[in-house]
Coordinates of C-alpha atoms in Angstrom, one line a residue:
X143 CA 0.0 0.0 0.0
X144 CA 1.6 3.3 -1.2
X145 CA 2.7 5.7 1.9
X146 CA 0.4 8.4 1.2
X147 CA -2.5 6.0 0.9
X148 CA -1.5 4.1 4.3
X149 CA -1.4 8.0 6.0
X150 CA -5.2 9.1 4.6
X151 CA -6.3 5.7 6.1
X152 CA -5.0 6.1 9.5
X153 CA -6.5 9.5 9.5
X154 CA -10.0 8.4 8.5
X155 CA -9.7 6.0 11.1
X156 CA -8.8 8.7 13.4
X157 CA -11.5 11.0 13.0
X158 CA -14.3 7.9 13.2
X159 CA -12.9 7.4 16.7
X160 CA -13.5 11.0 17.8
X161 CA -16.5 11.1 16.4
X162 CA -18.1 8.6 17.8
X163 CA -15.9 9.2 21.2
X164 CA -17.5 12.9 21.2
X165 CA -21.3 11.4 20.2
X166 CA -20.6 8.4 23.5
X167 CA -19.5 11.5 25.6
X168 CA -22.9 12.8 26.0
X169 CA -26.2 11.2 27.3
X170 CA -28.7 12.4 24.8
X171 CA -28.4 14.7 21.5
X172 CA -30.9 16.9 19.8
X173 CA -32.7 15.1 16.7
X174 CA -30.3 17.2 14.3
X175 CA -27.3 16.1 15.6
X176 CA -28.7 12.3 15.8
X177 CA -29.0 12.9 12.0
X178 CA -25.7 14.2 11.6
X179 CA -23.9 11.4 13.5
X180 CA -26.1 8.9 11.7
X181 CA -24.6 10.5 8.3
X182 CA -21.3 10.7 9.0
X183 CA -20.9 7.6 11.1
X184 CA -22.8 5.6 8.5
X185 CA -19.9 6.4 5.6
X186 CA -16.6 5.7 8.3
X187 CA -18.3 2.4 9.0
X188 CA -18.7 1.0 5.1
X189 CA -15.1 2.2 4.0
X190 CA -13.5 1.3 7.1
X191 CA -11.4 -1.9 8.0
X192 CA -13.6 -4.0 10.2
X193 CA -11.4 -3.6 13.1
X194 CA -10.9 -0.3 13.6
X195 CA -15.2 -0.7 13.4
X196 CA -14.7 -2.7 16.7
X197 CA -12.7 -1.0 18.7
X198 CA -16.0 1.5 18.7
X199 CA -18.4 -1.0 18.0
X200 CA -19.5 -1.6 21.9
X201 CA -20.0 1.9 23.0
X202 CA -22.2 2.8 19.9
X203 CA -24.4 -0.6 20.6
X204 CA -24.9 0.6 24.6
X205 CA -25.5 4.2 23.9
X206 CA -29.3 5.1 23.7
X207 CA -29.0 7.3 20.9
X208 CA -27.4 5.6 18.5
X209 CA -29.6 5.6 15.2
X210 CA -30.8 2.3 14.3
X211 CA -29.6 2.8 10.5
X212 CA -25.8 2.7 12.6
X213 CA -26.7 -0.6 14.6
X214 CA -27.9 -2.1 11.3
X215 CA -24.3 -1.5 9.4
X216 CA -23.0 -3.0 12.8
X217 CA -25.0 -6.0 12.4
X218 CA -24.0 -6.0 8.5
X219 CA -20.5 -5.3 8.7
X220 CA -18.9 -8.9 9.5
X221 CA -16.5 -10.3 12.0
X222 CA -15.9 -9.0 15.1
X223 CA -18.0 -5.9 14.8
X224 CA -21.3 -8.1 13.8
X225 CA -20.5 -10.5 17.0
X226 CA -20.4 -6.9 19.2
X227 CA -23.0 -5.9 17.6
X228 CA -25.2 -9.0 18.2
X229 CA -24.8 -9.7 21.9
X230 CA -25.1 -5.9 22.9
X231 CA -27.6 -3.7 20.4
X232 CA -30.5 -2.9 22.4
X233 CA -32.8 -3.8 19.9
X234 CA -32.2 -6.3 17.0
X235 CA -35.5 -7.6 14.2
X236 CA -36.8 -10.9 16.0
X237 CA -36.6 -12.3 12.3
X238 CA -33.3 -12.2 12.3
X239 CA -32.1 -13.4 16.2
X240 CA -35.0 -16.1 15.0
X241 CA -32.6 -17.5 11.7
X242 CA -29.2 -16.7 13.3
X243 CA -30.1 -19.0 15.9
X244 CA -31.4 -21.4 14.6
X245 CA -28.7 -21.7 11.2
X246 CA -26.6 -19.2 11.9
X247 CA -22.6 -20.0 12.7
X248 CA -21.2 -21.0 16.0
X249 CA -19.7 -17.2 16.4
X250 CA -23.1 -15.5 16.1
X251 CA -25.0 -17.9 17.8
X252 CA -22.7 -17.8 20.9
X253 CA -23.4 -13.6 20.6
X254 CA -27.1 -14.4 20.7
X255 CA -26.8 -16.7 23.6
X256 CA -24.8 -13.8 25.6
X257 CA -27.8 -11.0 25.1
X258 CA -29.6 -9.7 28.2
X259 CA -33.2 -11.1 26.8
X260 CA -34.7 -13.7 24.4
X261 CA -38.0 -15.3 23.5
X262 CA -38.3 -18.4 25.0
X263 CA -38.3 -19.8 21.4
X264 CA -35.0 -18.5 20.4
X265 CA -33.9 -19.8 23.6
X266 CA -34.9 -23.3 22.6
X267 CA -33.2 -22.9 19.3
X268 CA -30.1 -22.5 20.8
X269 CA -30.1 -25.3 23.6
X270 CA -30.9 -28.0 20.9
X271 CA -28.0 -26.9 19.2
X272 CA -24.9 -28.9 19.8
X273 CA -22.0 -27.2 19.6
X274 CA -20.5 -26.7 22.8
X275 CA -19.6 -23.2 22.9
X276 CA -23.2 -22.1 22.3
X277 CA -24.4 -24.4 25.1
X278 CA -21.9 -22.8 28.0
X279 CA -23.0 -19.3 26.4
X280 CA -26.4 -20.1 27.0
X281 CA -26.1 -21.9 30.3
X282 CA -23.4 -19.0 31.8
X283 CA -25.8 -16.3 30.8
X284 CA -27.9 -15.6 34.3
X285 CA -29.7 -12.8 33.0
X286 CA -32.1 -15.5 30.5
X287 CA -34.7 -17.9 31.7
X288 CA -34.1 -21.0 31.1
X289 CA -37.6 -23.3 30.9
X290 CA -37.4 -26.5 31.8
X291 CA -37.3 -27.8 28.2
X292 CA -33.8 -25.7 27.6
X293 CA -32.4 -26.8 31.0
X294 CA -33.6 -30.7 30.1
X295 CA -31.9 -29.7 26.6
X296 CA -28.9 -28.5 28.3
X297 CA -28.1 -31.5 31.0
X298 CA -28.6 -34.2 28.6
X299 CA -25.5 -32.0 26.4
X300 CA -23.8 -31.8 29.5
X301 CA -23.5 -35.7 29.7
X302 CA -20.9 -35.7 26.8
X303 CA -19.1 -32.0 27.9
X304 CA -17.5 -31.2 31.4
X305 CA -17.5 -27.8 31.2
X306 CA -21.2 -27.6 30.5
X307 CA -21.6 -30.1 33.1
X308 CA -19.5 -27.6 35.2
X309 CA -21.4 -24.4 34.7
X310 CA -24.7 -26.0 35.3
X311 CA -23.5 -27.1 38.5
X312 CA -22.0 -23.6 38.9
X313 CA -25.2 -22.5 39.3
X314 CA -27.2 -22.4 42.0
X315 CA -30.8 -20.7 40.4
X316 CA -31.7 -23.4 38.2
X317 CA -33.3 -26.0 40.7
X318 CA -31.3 -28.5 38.7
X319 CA -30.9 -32.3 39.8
X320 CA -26.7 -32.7 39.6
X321 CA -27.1 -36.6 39.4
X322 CA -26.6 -36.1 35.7
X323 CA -23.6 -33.8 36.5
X324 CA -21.8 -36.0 38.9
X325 CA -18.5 -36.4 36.6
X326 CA -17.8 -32.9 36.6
X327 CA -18.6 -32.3 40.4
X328 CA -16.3 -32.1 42.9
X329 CA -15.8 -34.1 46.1
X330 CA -17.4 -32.3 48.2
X331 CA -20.5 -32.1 45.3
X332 CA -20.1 -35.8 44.9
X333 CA -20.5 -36.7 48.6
X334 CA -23.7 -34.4 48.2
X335 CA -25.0 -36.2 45.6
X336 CA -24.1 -39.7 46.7
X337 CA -26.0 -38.8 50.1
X338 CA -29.1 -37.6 48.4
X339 CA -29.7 -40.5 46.1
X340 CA -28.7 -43.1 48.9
X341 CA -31.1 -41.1 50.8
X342 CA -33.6 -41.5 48.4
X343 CA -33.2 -45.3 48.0
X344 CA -33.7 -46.1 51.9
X345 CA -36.9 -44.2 51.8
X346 CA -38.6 -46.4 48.6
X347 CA -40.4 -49.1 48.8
X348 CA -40.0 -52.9 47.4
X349 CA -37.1 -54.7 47.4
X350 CA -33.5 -53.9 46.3
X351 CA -32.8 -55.2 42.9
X352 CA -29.6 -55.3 41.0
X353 CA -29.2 -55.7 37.2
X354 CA -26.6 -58.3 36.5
X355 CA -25.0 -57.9 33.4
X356 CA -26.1 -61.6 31.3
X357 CA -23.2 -64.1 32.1
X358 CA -21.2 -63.8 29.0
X359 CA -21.0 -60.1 29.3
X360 CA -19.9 -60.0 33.0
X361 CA -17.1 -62.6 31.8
X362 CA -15.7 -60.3 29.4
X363 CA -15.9 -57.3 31.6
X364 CA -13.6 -59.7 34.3
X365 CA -11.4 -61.4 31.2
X366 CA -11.0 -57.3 30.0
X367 CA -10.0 -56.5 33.7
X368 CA -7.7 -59.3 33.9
X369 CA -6.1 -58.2 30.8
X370 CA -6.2 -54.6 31.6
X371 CA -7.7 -53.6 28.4
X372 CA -9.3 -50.4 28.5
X373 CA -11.5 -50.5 25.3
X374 CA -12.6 -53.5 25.8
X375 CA -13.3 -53.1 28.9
X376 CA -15.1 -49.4 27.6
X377 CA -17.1 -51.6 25.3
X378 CA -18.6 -54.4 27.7
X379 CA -19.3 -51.6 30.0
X380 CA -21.2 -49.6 27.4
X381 CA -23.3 -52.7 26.7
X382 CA -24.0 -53.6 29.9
X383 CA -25.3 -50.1 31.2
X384 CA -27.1 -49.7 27.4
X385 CA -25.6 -46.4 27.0
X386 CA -22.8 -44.9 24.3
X387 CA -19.6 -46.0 24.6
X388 CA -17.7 -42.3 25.0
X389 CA -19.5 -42.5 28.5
X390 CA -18.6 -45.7 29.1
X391 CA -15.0 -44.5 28.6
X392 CA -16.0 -41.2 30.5
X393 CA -16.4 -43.5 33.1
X394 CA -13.3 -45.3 33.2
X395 CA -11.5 -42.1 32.8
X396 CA -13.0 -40.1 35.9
X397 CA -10.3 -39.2 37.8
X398 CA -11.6 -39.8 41.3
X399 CA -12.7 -43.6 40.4
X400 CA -16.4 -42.6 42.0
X401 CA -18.2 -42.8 39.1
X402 CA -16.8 -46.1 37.8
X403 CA -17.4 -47.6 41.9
X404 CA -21.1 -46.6 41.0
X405 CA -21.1 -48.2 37.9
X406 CA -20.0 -51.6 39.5
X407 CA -22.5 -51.6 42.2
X408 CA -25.0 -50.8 39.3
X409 CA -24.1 -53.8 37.5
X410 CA -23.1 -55.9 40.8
X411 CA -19.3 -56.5 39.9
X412 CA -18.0 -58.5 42.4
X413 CA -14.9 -56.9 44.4
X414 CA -12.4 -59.1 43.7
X415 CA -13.3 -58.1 39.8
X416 CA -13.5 -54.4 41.1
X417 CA -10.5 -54.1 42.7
X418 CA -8.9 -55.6 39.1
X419 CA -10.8 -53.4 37.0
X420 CA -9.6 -50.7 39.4
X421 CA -5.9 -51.1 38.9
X422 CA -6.5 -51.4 35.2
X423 CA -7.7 -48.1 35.3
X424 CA -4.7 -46.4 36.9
X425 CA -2.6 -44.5 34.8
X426 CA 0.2 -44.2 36.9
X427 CA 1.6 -46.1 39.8
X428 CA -1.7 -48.2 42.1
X429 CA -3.3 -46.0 44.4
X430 CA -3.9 -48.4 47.5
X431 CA -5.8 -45.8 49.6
X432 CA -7.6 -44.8 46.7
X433 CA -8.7 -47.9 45.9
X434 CA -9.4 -48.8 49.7
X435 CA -11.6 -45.8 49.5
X436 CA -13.5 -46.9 46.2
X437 CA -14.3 -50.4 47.8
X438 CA -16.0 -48.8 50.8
X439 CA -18.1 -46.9 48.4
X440 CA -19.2 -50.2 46.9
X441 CA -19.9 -51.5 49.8
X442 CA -21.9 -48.4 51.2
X443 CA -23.9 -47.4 48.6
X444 CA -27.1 -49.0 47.9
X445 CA -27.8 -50.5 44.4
X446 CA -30.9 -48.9 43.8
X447 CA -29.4 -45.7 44.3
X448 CA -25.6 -46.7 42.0
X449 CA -28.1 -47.4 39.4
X450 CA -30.4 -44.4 40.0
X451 CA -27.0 -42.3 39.8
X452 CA -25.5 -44.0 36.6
X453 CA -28.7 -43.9 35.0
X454 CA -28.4 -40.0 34.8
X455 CA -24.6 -40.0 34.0
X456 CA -24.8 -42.1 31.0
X457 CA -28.7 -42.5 29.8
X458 CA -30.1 -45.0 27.9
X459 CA -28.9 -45.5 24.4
X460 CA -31.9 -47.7 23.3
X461 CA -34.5 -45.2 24.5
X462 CA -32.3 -42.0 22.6
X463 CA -32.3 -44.4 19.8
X464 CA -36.1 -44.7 19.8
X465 CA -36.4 -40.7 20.1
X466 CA -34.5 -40.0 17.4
X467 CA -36.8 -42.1 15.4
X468 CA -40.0 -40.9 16.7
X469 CA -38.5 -37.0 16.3
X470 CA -37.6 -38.2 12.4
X471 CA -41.1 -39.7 11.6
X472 CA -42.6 -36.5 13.0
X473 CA -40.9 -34.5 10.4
X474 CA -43.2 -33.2 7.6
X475 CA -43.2 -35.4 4.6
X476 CA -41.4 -38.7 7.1
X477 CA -44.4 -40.6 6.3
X478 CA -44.2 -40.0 2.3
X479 CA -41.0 -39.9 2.1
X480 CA -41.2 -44.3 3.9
X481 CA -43.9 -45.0 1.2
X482 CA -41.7 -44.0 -1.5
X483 CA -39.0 -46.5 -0.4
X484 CA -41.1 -48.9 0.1
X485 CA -42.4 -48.7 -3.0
X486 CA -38.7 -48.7 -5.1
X487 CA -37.8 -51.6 -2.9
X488 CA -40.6 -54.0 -3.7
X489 CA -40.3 -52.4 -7.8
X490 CA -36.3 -53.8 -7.1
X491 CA -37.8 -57.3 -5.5
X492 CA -40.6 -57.2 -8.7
X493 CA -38.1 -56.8 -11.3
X494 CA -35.2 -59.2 -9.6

């Protein structure tokens, strides 16, 4: 870029930040000078680069009299200024909030998710979205409500991310139940938790019951213990707790060895294949204490509650699986869509 082109630049760039610094400065303006500012701010802010835009972009989007024509050029300008722009203009067309968060990218969505208010159905939009840095936008932001659809929308998410897991427990407005969170809760959460739901399973009624794994599976999770192999062993244990195998894993992988205690009791693991599947699970050199510690979890924790607890860690794969096909048959156009397969597939049979 020639010299003398680089200098008029840097002076245009100059004046659009006192401008707008001078316009910020003062509470409210008289219509006329509204106008003005709208005129000249309007041109800095198409020829500009976008981020010299930005470095102004907040304190136009928080001052009350910033013309709308401004905010919209914010909104349409790209990048970083669009983000600002997004989370902190006062008023932006419902429309538009409406398709950004339902299609829009990750970036904008997560600037959506920050903003002081939504409808409840924008909300929605963006806690069945599964990208995880729109779900810990959504679930830091205090200022929204969260219904109880978004907060169901956002545990079952939290699941399969830690940090999502973590913010939801982070909060303490929410009334939510942390059995689902337990991998990402601390010790003293976990020993919260752990008394609730054992709690829980004194007061019920009818019998204790334990859901053995069918012989063949338990003697793969032992033969995998034995041999200290950690996929397998992920593997048996997904199938034996009917839930996805990165959980399963999850599981094996939680640091404090809790959550994989419960997971024994659930399934009725005998110690002697506990303490095995245990040491497999170490990393480094065997924690005796630890794994002292993890037996006299087994042994305190009632079944009924181990299961009630790994039920909401790793929920049921069949019963997801049988969602997602209900949720796909209620699309518009499922049913037609069935009969025309059906159709091409006996047409194959016919002329076979």
């Amino acid at each position: 870029m020639p010299r003398c082109e680089s200098e008029r630049r840097k002076a245009e760039a100059a004046l659009f930040r006192e401008i707008v610094d001078q316009f910020v400065a003062r509470p409210l303006h008289p219509a006329a000078d509204v106008e003005q500012f709208e005129t000249l701010a309007s041109g800095f802010i198409e020829m500009l680069d976008a981020d010299v835009v930005a470095e102004r972009t907040l304190e136009l989007c928080r001052h009350p009299d910033t013309p709308r024509g401004v905010v919209a050029q914010l909104l349409d300008k790209g990048g970083r200024v669009s983000r600002i722009a997004i989370e902190y203009a006062p008023a932006i067309h419902a429309g538009l909030v409406r398709a950004l968060a339902e299609h829009g990218s990750a970036e904008l969505a997560v600037a959506i998710a920050r903003r002081s208010s939504l409808e409840r159905k924008i909300v929605g939009s963006l806690a069945s979205r599964g990208e995880s840095e729109v779900l810990c936008a959504l679930a830091a932001n205090r200022r929204l409500h969260l219904d109880q659809a978004a907060r169901r929308s956002l545990l079952q998410a939290a699941r399969d991310d830690l940090r999502l897991a973590r913010i939801l427990l982070d909060r303490g407005d929410l009334a939510l139940d942390p059995e689902a969170l337990f991998l990402a809760a601390d010790s003293g959460e976990r020993s919260r938790i752990l008394l609730e739901a054992a709690t829980r399973a004194l007061v019920a009624n009818g019998p204790e019951h334990v859901a053995r794994p069918v012989p063949a599976l338990a003697e793969e999770i032992d033969a995998c213990a034995i041999a200290r192999d950690f996929e397998g062993l992920a593997e048996a244990l997904a199938e034996a707790l009917d839930c996805r195998k990165s959980r399963a894993r999850a599981i094996l992988m939680d640091r404090g060895g809790e959550a994989l205690a419960l997971a024994l009791v659930a399934l009725g693991v005998g110690e002697d294949t506990a303490i095995r599947i245990f040491l497999g699970a170490e990393r480094d050199a065997p924690d005796v204490e630890r794994i002292r510690s993890l037996v006299a979890l087994m042994r305190s924790t009632p079944p009924r509650a181990a299961q009630r607890l790994v039920g909401a860690m790793t929920g049921s794969l069949r019963q997801e699986k049988e969602r997602a096909a209900a949720a796909s048959a209620a699309r518009p156009g499922a049913a037609e869509q069935k009969r025309r397969r059906k159709q091409k597939s006996q047409a194959a049979k016919a002329q076979a």
